Amino acid sequence: MSLEHLLAERTHAMGASAIREILKVVSRPGMISLAGGIPAPESFPMDIMGELTERVMAKYGPAAFQYDATEGFAPLREQLVGHLRQQGIAACVDDITIGCGSQGVLDALAKVLITKGDRVAVESPTYLGAIQAFNPYQPEYVSLATDDEGILPGSLEACLASGGIKIVYLVPTFQNPTGRTLGLDRRRQVAELLRRYNALLIEDDPYSALRYRGDAVPAIHTFAPEHVVYVGTFSKILAPGLRVGFCVAPDPIGRWVVLAKQGNDLHTSTFNQAMAAEYLAGGYLKRHLPRIIDLYRPRCTALVGALKAYFSEGFCWSDPDGGMFVWVRGPEGLDMEAVYNRAVARGTAFVPGRYFFADPEEGIETMRLNFTMCDEGRIDRAVKILAEVVSEERLRV
Ligand SMILES: Cc1ncc(COP(=O)(O)O)c(C=O)c1O
């Protein structure tokens, strides 16, 4: 007997992630993968996990294993106030809600904000996980035009002026999938537009701490806190498996996020939140972050260097100051999915870029390359193979 008819209407909007399917292929032994989007296991502070655990046990005892407030573990929320202040983000404890990763926060925000048919403005291309969080609530997506510096404020203005935009969703710093960063002037313009049109931005910021060169750019939240839900995470600066993320939300959105979360999981793991609290309180993040940056910086340089060395004319790529991704655009007519199939046969993987666009006709000639999971030698070898299979595919077309 089929039980399909029992599924809710919104369930059909969920769909499997094409990238998950790709990641299954690339976990084959021997594959060099530039496909993943995850931190290197050697970036986790394994040498201090024991000490952190002991601190948590000594300081909080059974409270670290008890049910806790949906808003989040109080010592973590208090630590986050200071942590955010260092980035220029003014928040008090009550503004902060802890979630199961930033993904959990995005899911709660979607539940609270999106009614079927609402218009949600997103960068083109954008982070697929956000689309997956939003899809069950059946919004209509409006794509914002971008260039090498992220969204064009003119495109946002036209979109907001057309009316009916419920939420704007952006990853302004070291974006997934492109690695691009929105410059200071554009951030100010975006903030001004949010104010002028009384609009709400979800500013998803998992990567800004991973900066390998240049000066930090303030979050858009700093320019228009009453119009921005700022979303952050410990996934890239501690460990993603702990599933600790957070948001700073203007009233009343934060309060509704708490209620949405209550119905979903009651609260995020108390023990894991306590680990994150001690990671900040004990100064461990300050000591460990430079080690993560020292690990990733040469990988990023190696990837961009290999593209310069092996890729011929007709290709361009982002040259990110941080984060985990480089975005490559090939000549029109080159199908990166065909390149992907050839590359996998040669033991090398990446993600074809078209999966990151709302319109399936867009981004055929693009690819996302991740540099956190391979050392410099493997990155060089992978890019050389990619350049070879790209040439084969170009000859065929
Ligand atoms: C832009 C963006 N947002 C959110 C997430 C989810 O991160 P987490 O739920 O681990 O905090 C990711 C993960 O890769 C991401 O790239």
Tab-separated table of C-alpha atoms and ligand atoms in Angstrom:
chain	number	residue	atom	x	y	z
A	1	MET	CA	0.000	0.000	0.000
A	2	SER	CA	1.332	3.416	-0.885
A	3	LEU	CA	1.284	6.003	1.874
A	4	GLU	CA	2.231	8.881	-0.453
A	5	HIS	CA	-1.258	10.397	-0.170
A	6	LEU	CA	-0.666	10.968	3.538
A	7	LEU	CA	2.155	13.442	2.953
A	8	ALA	CA	1.411	17.100	3.603
A	9	GLU	CA	1.366	19.436	0.627
A	10	ARG	CA	4.529	21.174	1.852
A	11	THR	CA	6.401	17.849	2.066
A	12	HIS	CA	6.434	17.649	-1.718
A	13	ALA	CA	8.318	20.951	-1.775
A	14	MET	CA	11.247	19.442	0.166
A	15	GLY	CA	13.103	17.456	-2.532
A	16	ALA	CA	16.434	15.671	-2.045
A	17	SER	CA	19.572	17.786	-2.269
A	18	ALA	CA	21.497	17.068	-5.486
A	19	ILE	CA	24.666	17.922	-3.600
A	20	ARG	CA	24.082	15.182	-1.037
A	21	GLU	CA	23.935	12.735	-3.956
A	22	ILE	CA	27.244	14.104	-5.273
A	23	LEU	CA	28.838	13.840	-1.846
A	24	LYS	CA	27.908	10.140	-1.720
A	25	VAL	CA	29.876	9.550	-4.940
A	26	VAL	CA	32.887	11.485	-3.744
A	27	SER	CA	33.277	9.585	-0.498
A	28	ARG	CA	34.700	6.695	-2.550
A	29	PRO	CA	38.227	5.775	-1.404
A	30	GLY	CA	41.012	7.463	-3.390
A	31	MET	CA	38.827	10.304	-4.676
A	32	ILE	CA	40.320	13.792	-4.397
A	33	SER	CA	37.355	15.889	-3.488
A	34	LEU	CA	36.994	19.618	-3.898
A	35	ALA	CA	33.257	19.002	-3.658
A	36	GLY	CA	32.560	19.075	0.065
A	37	GLY	CA	31.639	22.115	2.048
A	38	ILE	CA	32.864	20.958	5.420
A	39	PRO	CA	35.727	21.969	7.725
A	40	ALA	CA	38.891	19.855	7.789
A	41	PRO	CA	38.868	17.454	10.755
A	42	GLU	CA	42.399	18.635	11.565
A	43	SER	CA	40.918	22.107	12.161
A	44	PHE	CA	39.058	20.861	15.236
A	45	PRO	CA	40.810	21.729	18.524
A	46	MET	CA	41.085	18.070	19.562
A	47	ASP	CA	43.942	18.823	21.942
A	48	ILE	CA	41.685	20.951	24.131
A	49	MET	CA	38.393	19.026	23.917
A	50	GLY	CA	39.317	17.039	27.061
A	51	GLU	CA	40.158	20.190	28.984
A	52	LEU	CA	36.948	21.884	27.801
A	53	THR	CA	34.931	18.865	28.901
A	54	GLU	CA	36.558	18.928	32.346
A	55	ARG	CA	35.806	22.638	32.690
A	56	VAL	CA	32.175	22.024	31.774
A	57	MET	CA	31.855	19.172	34.301
A	58	ALA	CA	33.531	21.136	37.089
A	59	LYS	CA	31.660	24.370	36.471
A	60	TYR	CA	28.151	23.184	35.627
A	61	GLY	CA	27.956	19.560	36.868
A	62	PRO	CA	24.542	17.950	36.240
A	63	ALA	CA	23.169	21.271	34.887
A	64	ALA	CA	25.142	20.592	31.691
A	65	PHE	CA	23.053	17.431	31.211
A	66	GLN	CA	19.663	18.836	32.240
A	67	TYR	CA	16.820	20.220	30.107
A	68	ASP	CA	17.372	23.917	29.654
A	69	ALA	CA	15.710	27.100	28.367
A	70	THR	CA	14.732	27.106	24.685
A	71	GLU	CA	16.427	30.515	24.264
A	72	GLY	CA	19.763	28.891	25.040
A	73	PHE	CA	22.196	28.123	27.870
A	74	ALA	CA	22.558	31.384	29.816
A	75	PRO	CA	26.389	31.327	30.143
A	76	LEU	CA	26.717	30.884	26.365
A	77	ARG	CA	24.329	33.736	25.605
A	78	GLU	CA	26.296	35.919	28.047
A	79	GLN	CA	29.615	34.992	26.415
A	80	LEU	CA	28.171	35.711	22.982
A	81	VAL	CA	27.319	39.284	23.994
A	82	GLY	CA	31.054	40.022	24.439
A	83	HIS	CA	32.087	37.932	21.428
A	84	LEU	CA	29.687	39.811	19.157
A	85	ARG	CA	30.677	43.183	20.626
A	86	GLN	CA	34.248	42.552	19.404
A	87	GLN	CA	32.797	42.373	15.887
A	88	GLY	CA	30.858	45.592	16.381
A	89	ILE	CA	27.537	43.780	16.817
A	90	ALA	CA	25.570	45.250	19.710
A	91	ALA	CA	23.310	42.654	21.315
A	92	CYS	CA	22.033	41.965	24.804
A	93	VAL	CA	21.406	38.481	26.153
A	94	ASP	CA	17.680	38.684	25.355
A	95	ASP	CA	18.400	39.389	21.666
A	96	ILE	CA	20.292	36.092	21.305
A	97	THR	CA	18.708	32.695	20.607
A	98	ILE	CA	20.789	29.546	20.318
A	99	GLY	CA	19.940	27.006	17.609
A	100	CYS	CA	21.140	23.601	16.375
A	101	GLY	CA	23.700	25.113	14.024
A	102	SER	CA	22.815	28.077	11.869
A	103	GLN	CA	20.764	25.595	9.838
A	104	GLY	CA	18.434	25.115	12.812
A	105	VAL	CA	18.073	28.881	13.098
A	106	LEU	CA	17.283	29.227	9.370
A	107	ASP	CA	14.633	26.524	9.713
A	108	ALA	CA	12.999	28.283	12.699
A	109	LEU	CA	13.086	31.631	10.889
A	110	ALA	CA	11.413	30.099	7.844
A	111	LYS	CA	8.719	28.533	10.029
A	112	VAL	CA	8.013	31.870	11.706
A	113	LEU	CA	8.213	34.152	8.681
A	114	ILE	CA	7.202	32.416	5.452
A	115	THR	CA	3.631	31.859	4.287
A	116	LYS	CA	3.035	30.032	0.997
A	117	GLY	CA	3.605	32.403	-1.917
A	118	ASP	CA	5.666	34.953	0.063
A	119	ARG	CA	8.469	36.471	-1.970
A	120	VAL	CA	11.985	35.835	-0.679
A	121	ALA	CA	14.903	37.659	-2.313
A	122	VAL	CA	18.130	35.654	-2.600
A	123	GLU	CA	21.537	36.119	-4.189
A	124	SER	CA	22.056	34.341	-7.455
A	125	PRO	CA	23.736	31.895	-6.803
A	126	THR	CA	22.907	31.245	-3.150
A	127	TYR	CA	23.423	28.777	-0.273
A	128	LEU	CA	21.396	25.656	-0.961
A	129	GLY	CA	20.804	24.793	2.694
A	130	ALA	CA	18.827	27.996	3.126
A	131	ILE	CA	16.659	27.088	0.138
A	132	GLN	CA	16.107	23.681	1.719
A	133	ALA	CA	15.050	25.334	4.984
A	134	PHE	CA	12.701	27.745	3.199
A	135	ASN	CA	11.182	25.351	0.615
A	136	PRO	CA	8.671	23.531	2.862
A	137	TYR	CA	6.954	26.881	3.461
A	138	GLN	CA	6.637	27.351	-0.327
A	139	PRO	CA	7.952	30.841	-0.946
A	140	GLU	CA	8.522	32.348	-4.364
A	141	TYR	CA	12.174	33.222	-4.930
A	142	VAL	CA	13.316	36.457	-6.482
A	143	SER	CA	16.958	36.360	-7.662
A	144	LEU	CA	19.170	39.356	-6.976
A	145	ALA	CA	21.805	40.158	-9.600
A	146	THR	CA	25.422	39.832	-8.439
A	147	ASP	CA	28.931	40.633	-9.627
A	148	ASP	CA	32.374	39.825	-8.205
A	149	GLU	CA	31.536	41.757	-5.036
A	150	GLY	CA	28.180	40.122	-4.323
A	151	ILE	CA	24.745	41.645	-4.839
A	152	LEU	CA	24.212	44.803	-6.840
A	153	PRO	CA	22.382	47.274	-4.574
A	154	GLY	CA	20.455	48.487	-7.645
A	155	SER	CA	19.032	44.995	-8.070
A	156	LEU	CA	17.980	44.929	-4.396
A	157	GLU	CA	16.408	48.352	-4.726
A	158	ALA	CA	14.407	47.355	-7.811
A	159	CYS	CA	13.295	44.216	-6.022
A	160	LEU	CA	12.204	46.029	-2.839
A	161	ALA	CA	10.542	48.799	-4.844
A	162	SER	CA	8.457	46.187	-6.691
A	163	GLY	CA	6.829	45.463	-3.304
A	164	GLY	CA	5.822	42.331	-1.454
A	165	ILE	CA	9.308	41.118	-0.534
A	166	LYS	CA	8.970	39.298	2.779
A	167	ILE	CA	12.624	38.542	3.497
A	168	VAL	CA	16.008	39.190	1.934
A	169	TYR	CA	18.511	36.375	2.547
A	170	LEU	CA	22.230	37.089	2.053
A	171	VAL	CA	25.597	35.541	2.898
A	172	PRO	CA	27.606	38.763	2.606
A	173	THR	CA	31.042	37.457	3.666
A	174	PHE	CA	33.005	34.706	1.845
A	175	GLN	CA	29.740	33.477	0.422
A	176	ASN	CA	28.877	29.849	-0.150
A	177	PRO	CA	29.169	29.003	-3.061
A	178	THR	CA	31.159	31.904	-4.603
A	179	GLY	CA	33.605	33.024	-1.878
A	180	ARG	CA	32.619	36.646	-2.632
A	181	THR	CA	32.424	39.409	-0.047
A	182	LEU	CA	30.144	42.415	-0.187
A	183	GLY	CA	32.225	45.599	0.238
A	184	LEU	CA	31.681	48.254	2.879
A	185	ASP	CA	29.921	50.773	0.615
A	186	ARG	CA	27.448	48.207	-0.615
A	187	ARG	CA	26.769	47.059	2.966
A	188	ARG	CA	25.860	50.630	3.868
A	189	GLN	CA	23.643	50.876	0.788
A	190	VAL	CA	21.909	47.592	1.648
A	191	ALA	CA	21.286	48.848	5.214
A	192	GLU	CA	19.889	52.106	3.862
A	193	LEU	CA	17.561	50.211	1.506
A	194	LEU	CA	16.364	47.962	4.333
A	195	ARG	CA	15.474	51.066	6.320
A	196	ARG	CA	13.879	52.895	3.408
A	197	TYR	CA	11.642	49.963	2.471
A	198	ASN	CA	11.156	48.725	6.057
A	199	ALA	CA	12.490	45.333	4.961
A	200	LEU	CA	13.993	42.402	6.873
A	201	LEU	CA	17.363	40.824	6.067
A	202	ILE	CA	18.599	37.432	7.240
A	203	GLU	CA	22.372	37.933	7.323
A	204	ASP	CA	23.923	34.461	7.382
A	205	ASP	CA	27.541	34.739	8.500
A	206	PRO	CA	29.258	31.384	9.105
A	207	TYR	CA	32.584	32.292	7.482
A	208	SER	CA	33.707	35.815	8.433
A	209	ALA	CA	36.109	34.563	11.150
A	210	LEU	CA	38.005	32.587	8.496
A	211	ARG	CA	39.837	35.606	7.054
A	212	TYR	CA	43.243	34.915	5.434
A	213	ARG	CA	44.085	38.459	4.345
A	214	GLY	CA	42.728	42.013	4.389
A	215	ASP	CA	40.686	43.846	6.989
A	216	ALA	CA	37.430	42.660	8.475
A	217	VAL	CA	34.264	44.237	7.057
A	218	PRO	CA	31.481	45.018	9.549
A	219	ALA	CA	28.317	42.959	9.401
A	220	ILE	CA	25.299	44.632	7.762
A	221	HIS	CA	23.634	44.184	11.161
A	222	THR	CA	25.915	46.905	12.565
A	223	PHE	CA	24.317	49.461	10.188
A	224	ALA	CA	20.629	48.509	10.602
A	225	PRO	CA	20.172	46.223	13.633
A	226	GLU	CA	16.409	46.739	13.708
A	227	HIS	CA	16.110	45.324	10.153
A	228	VAL	CA	18.549	42.407	10.343
A	229	VAL	CA	18.502	38.934	11.851
A	230	TYR	CA	22.194	38.104	12.204
A	231	VAL	CA	22.919	34.349	12.100
A	232	GLY	CA	26.211	32.874	13.335
A	233	THR	CA	27.666	29.462	14.169
A	234	PHE	CA	30.438	27.586	15.964
A	235	SER	CA	30.621	25.077	13.091
A	236	LYS	CA	33.642	26.598	11.344
A	237	ILE	CA	35.500	27.900	14.414
A	238	LEU	CA	35.034	24.962	16.803
A	239	ALA	CA	33.350	21.836	15.392
A	240	PRO	CA	30.203	21.399	13.260
A	241	GLY	CA	29.198	18.153	14.983
A	242	LEU	CA	28.411	20.053	18.176
A	243	ARG	CA	25.564	21.757	16.243
A	244	VAL	CA	25.702	25.106	18.007
A	245	GLY	CA	24.577	28.203	16.124
A	246	PHE	CA	22.755	31.357	17.129
A	247	CYS	CA	20.909	34.423	15.966
A	248	VAL	CA	20.584	38.022	17.056
A	249	ALA	CA	17.049	39.007	16.158
A	250	PRO	CA	15.051	42.191	16.592
A	251	ASP	CA	11.880	42.001	18.650
A	252	PRO	CA	9.405	40.295	18.147
A	253	ILE	CA	11.098	37.914	15.690
A	254	GLY	CA	13.442	36.451	18.322
A	255	ARG	CA	10.513	35.616	20.591
A	256	TRP	CA	8.715	33.762	17.792
A	257	VAL	CA	11.895	31.906	16.832
A	258	VAL	CA	12.036	30.642	20.420
A	259	LEU	CA	8.444	29.371	20.190
A	260	ALA	CA	9.126	27.699	16.819
A	261	LYS	CA	12.195	26.028	18.276
A	262	GLN	CA	10.306	24.914	21.377
A	263	GLY	CA	7.936	22.904	19.227
A	264	ASN	CA	10.810	21.464	17.260
A	265	ASP	CA	13.495	20.352	19.734
A	266	LEU	CA	12.842	22.103	23.097
A	267	HIS	CA	16.431	23.336	23.095
A	268	THR	CA	19.898	22.768	21.670
A	269	SER	CA	22.125	20.261	23.533
A	270	THR	CA	22.946	21.811	26.916
A	271	PHE	CA	26.326	20.064	27.107
A	272	ASN	CA	27.356	21.261	23.647
A	273	GLN	CA	26.305	24.811	24.450
A	274	ALA	CA	28.343	24.631	27.660
A	275	MET	CA	31.373	23.499	25.590
A	276	ALA	CA	30.900	26.498	23.298
A	277	ALA	CA	30.512	28.819	26.313
A	278	GLU	CA	33.786	27.595	27.809
A	279	TYR	CA	35.513	27.800	24.412
A	280	LEU	CA	34.818	31.534	24.536
A	281	ALA	CA	35.163	32.086	28.308
A	282	GLY	CA	38.535	30.314	28.566
A	283	GLY	CA	40.064	32.264	25.643
A	284	TYR	CA	40.400	29.042	23.621
A	285	LEU	CA	38.863	30.519	20.468
A	286	LYS	CA	41.404	33.346	20.444
A	287	ARG	CA	44.246	30.843	20.668
A	288	HIS	CA	42.818	28.286	18.248
A	289	LEU	CA	41.430	30.460	15.437
A	290	PRO	CA	44.916	31.445	14.146
A	291	ARG	CA	45.677	27.716	13.806
A	292	ILE	CA	42.591	27.189	11.633
A	293	ILE	CA	43.551	30.187	9.526
A	294	ASP	CA	47.142	28.936	9.170
A	295	LEU	CA	45.778	25.592	7.990
A	296	TYR	CA	43.388	27.023	5.377
A	297	ARG	CA	45.320	30.039	4.064
A	298	PRO	CA	47.910	27.992	2.088
A	299	ARG	CA	45.134	25.728	0.783
A	300	CYS	CA	43.266	28.738	-0.549
A	301	THR	CA	46.467	30.118	-2.104
A	302	ALA	CA	47.266	26.712	-3.620
A	303	LEU	CA	43.849	26.452	-5.239
A	304	VAL	CA	43.917	29.912	-6.792
A	305	GLY	CA	47.568	29.388	-7.821
A	306	ALA	CA	46.750	26.074	-9.510
A	307	LEU	CA	43.849	27.651	-11.405
A	308	LYS	CA	46.247	30.323	-12.678
A	309	ALA	CA	48.808	27.695	-13.621
A	310	TYR	CA	46.587	25.163	-15.382
A	311	PHE	CA	43.422	26.862	-16.606
A	312	SER	CA	43.518	28.462	-20.010
A	313	GLU	CA	41.899	31.572	-21.370
A	314	GLY	CA	38.139	31.843	-21.164
A	315	PHE	CA	37.970	31.005	-17.455
A	316	CYS	CA	37.673	33.323	-14.493
A	317	TRP	CA	37.429	32.607	-10.784
A	318	SER	CA	36.919	34.332	-7.461
A	319	ASP	CA	40.042	35.020	-5.383
A	320	PRO	CA	38.549	35.026	-1.880
A	321	ASP	CA	40.116	36.666	1.163
A	322	GLY	CA	38.706	33.910	3.343
A	323	GLY	CA	36.080	31.222	3.787
A	324	MET	CA	36.068	27.800	2.150
A	325	PHE	CA	35.195	28.204	-1.549
A	326	VAL	CA	36.411	29.386	-4.940
A	327	TRP	CA	33.921	29.860	-7.775
A	328	VAL	CA	34.969	29.195	-11.365
A	329	ARG	CA	33.184	30.360	-14.503
A	330	GLY	CA	34.075	28.785	-17.848
A	331	PRO	CA	33.258	29.868	-21.386
A	332	GLU	CA	29.616	29.871	-22.448
A	333	GLY	CA	28.499	26.499	-23.752
A	334	LEU	CA	30.789	24.482	-21.465
A	335	ASP	CA	28.647	22.072	-19.465
A	336	MET	CA	30.242	21.582	-16.051
A	337	GLU	CA	28.024	18.592	-15.367
A	338	ALA	CA	29.697	16.787	-18.292
A	339	VAL	CA	33.057	17.952	-16.902
A	340	TYR	CA	32.024	16.596	-13.501
A	341	ASN	CA	31.298	13.133	-14.940
A	342	ARG	CA	34.706	13.038	-16.656
A	343	ALA	CA	36.445	14.330	-13.517
A	344	VAL	CA	34.852	11.721	-11.254
A	345	ALA	CA	36.013	9.000	-13.658
A	346	ARG	CA	39.549	10.414	-13.134
A	347	GLY	CA	39.152	10.380	-9.316
A	348	THR	CA	38.505	14.086	-8.787
A	349	ALA	CA	35.279	15.775	-7.714
A	350	PHE	CA	33.721	19.224	-7.401
A	351	VAL	CA	30.173	20.567	-7.387
A	352	PRO	CA	28.721	21.830	-10.697
A	353	GLY	CA	27.583	25.393	-10.026
A	354	ARG	CA	24.120	25.180	-11.529
A	355	TYR	CA	22.776	23.524	-8.380
A	356	PHE	CA	23.175	26.834	-6.525
A	357	PHE	CA	20.838	28.793	-8.802
A	358	ALA	CA	17.078	29.029	-8.395
A	359	ASP	CA	16.754	28.919	-12.214
A	360	PRO	CA	18.050	25.531	-13.523
A	361	GLU	CA	19.079	27.177	-16.830
A	362	GLU	CA	21.621	29.369	-15.038
A	363	GLY	CA	25.206	28.587	-14.065
A	364	ILE	CA	25.731	25.661	-16.483
A	365	GLU	CA	29.345	26.780	-17.071
A	366	THR	CA	30.228	27.290	-13.367
A	367	MET	CA	31.702	25.158	-10.608
A	368	ARG	CA	32.269	25.432	-6.862
A	369	LEU	CA	35.642	24.306	-5.561
A	370	ASN	CA	36.247	23.738	-1.844
A	371	PHE	CA	39.793	23.976	-0.494
A	372	THR	CA	39.461	23.058	3.199
A	373	MET	CA	39.459	19.276	2.878
A	374	CYS	CA	42.674	18.673	0.879
A	375	ASP	CA	46.298	19.622	1.471
A	376	GLU	CA	48.132	21.797	-1.048
A	377	GLY	CA	49.620	18.866	-2.999
A	378	ARG	CA	46.265	17.190	-3.528
A	379	ILE	CA	44.662	20.498	-4.462
A	380	ASP	CA	47.329	21.034	-7.133
A	381	ARG	CA	46.846	17.521	-8.509
A	382	ALA	CA	43.056	17.878	-8.543
A	383	VAL	CA	43.112	21.207	-10.403
A	384	LYS	CA	45.559	19.805	-12.972
A	385	ILE	CA	43.164	16.910	-13.630
A	386	LEU	CA	40.223	19.314	-13.824
A	387	ALA	CA	42.076	21.426	-16.396
A	388	GLU	CA	42.731	18.281	-18.465
A	389	VAL	CA	39.110	17.093	-18.400
A	390	VAL	CA	37.888	20.610	-19.167
A	391	SER	CA	40.120	20.642	-22.285
A	392	GLU	CA	38.786	17.223	-23.351
A	393	GLU	CA	35.212	18.438	-22.908
A	394	ARG	CA	35.909	21.658	-24.846
A	395	LEU	CA	37.298	19.615	-27.748
A	396	ARG	CA	34.145	17.505	-27.748
A	397	VAL	CA	31.750	20.484	-27.794
B	1	LIG	C1	26.044	29.889	4.218
B	1	LIG	C2	25.816	28.787	5.207
B	1	LIG	N1	24.866	28.927	6.123
B	1	LIG	C3	24.626	27.975	7.040
B	1	LIG	C4	25.366	26.803	7.046
B	1	LIG	C5	25.015	25.753	8.067
B	1	LIG	O1	25.977	25.659	9.056
B	1	LIG	P1	25.699	25.076	10.501
B	1	LIG	O2	24.273	24.614	10.551
B	1	LIG	O3	26.655	23.955	10.673
B	1	LIG	O4	25.940	26.206	11.441
B	1	LIG	C6	26.366	26.606	6.108
B	1	LIG	C7	27.123	25.344	6.101
B	1	LIG	O5	27.913	25.032	5.284
B	1	LIG	C8	26.596	27.630	5.156
B	1	LIG	O6	27.522	27.509	4.196
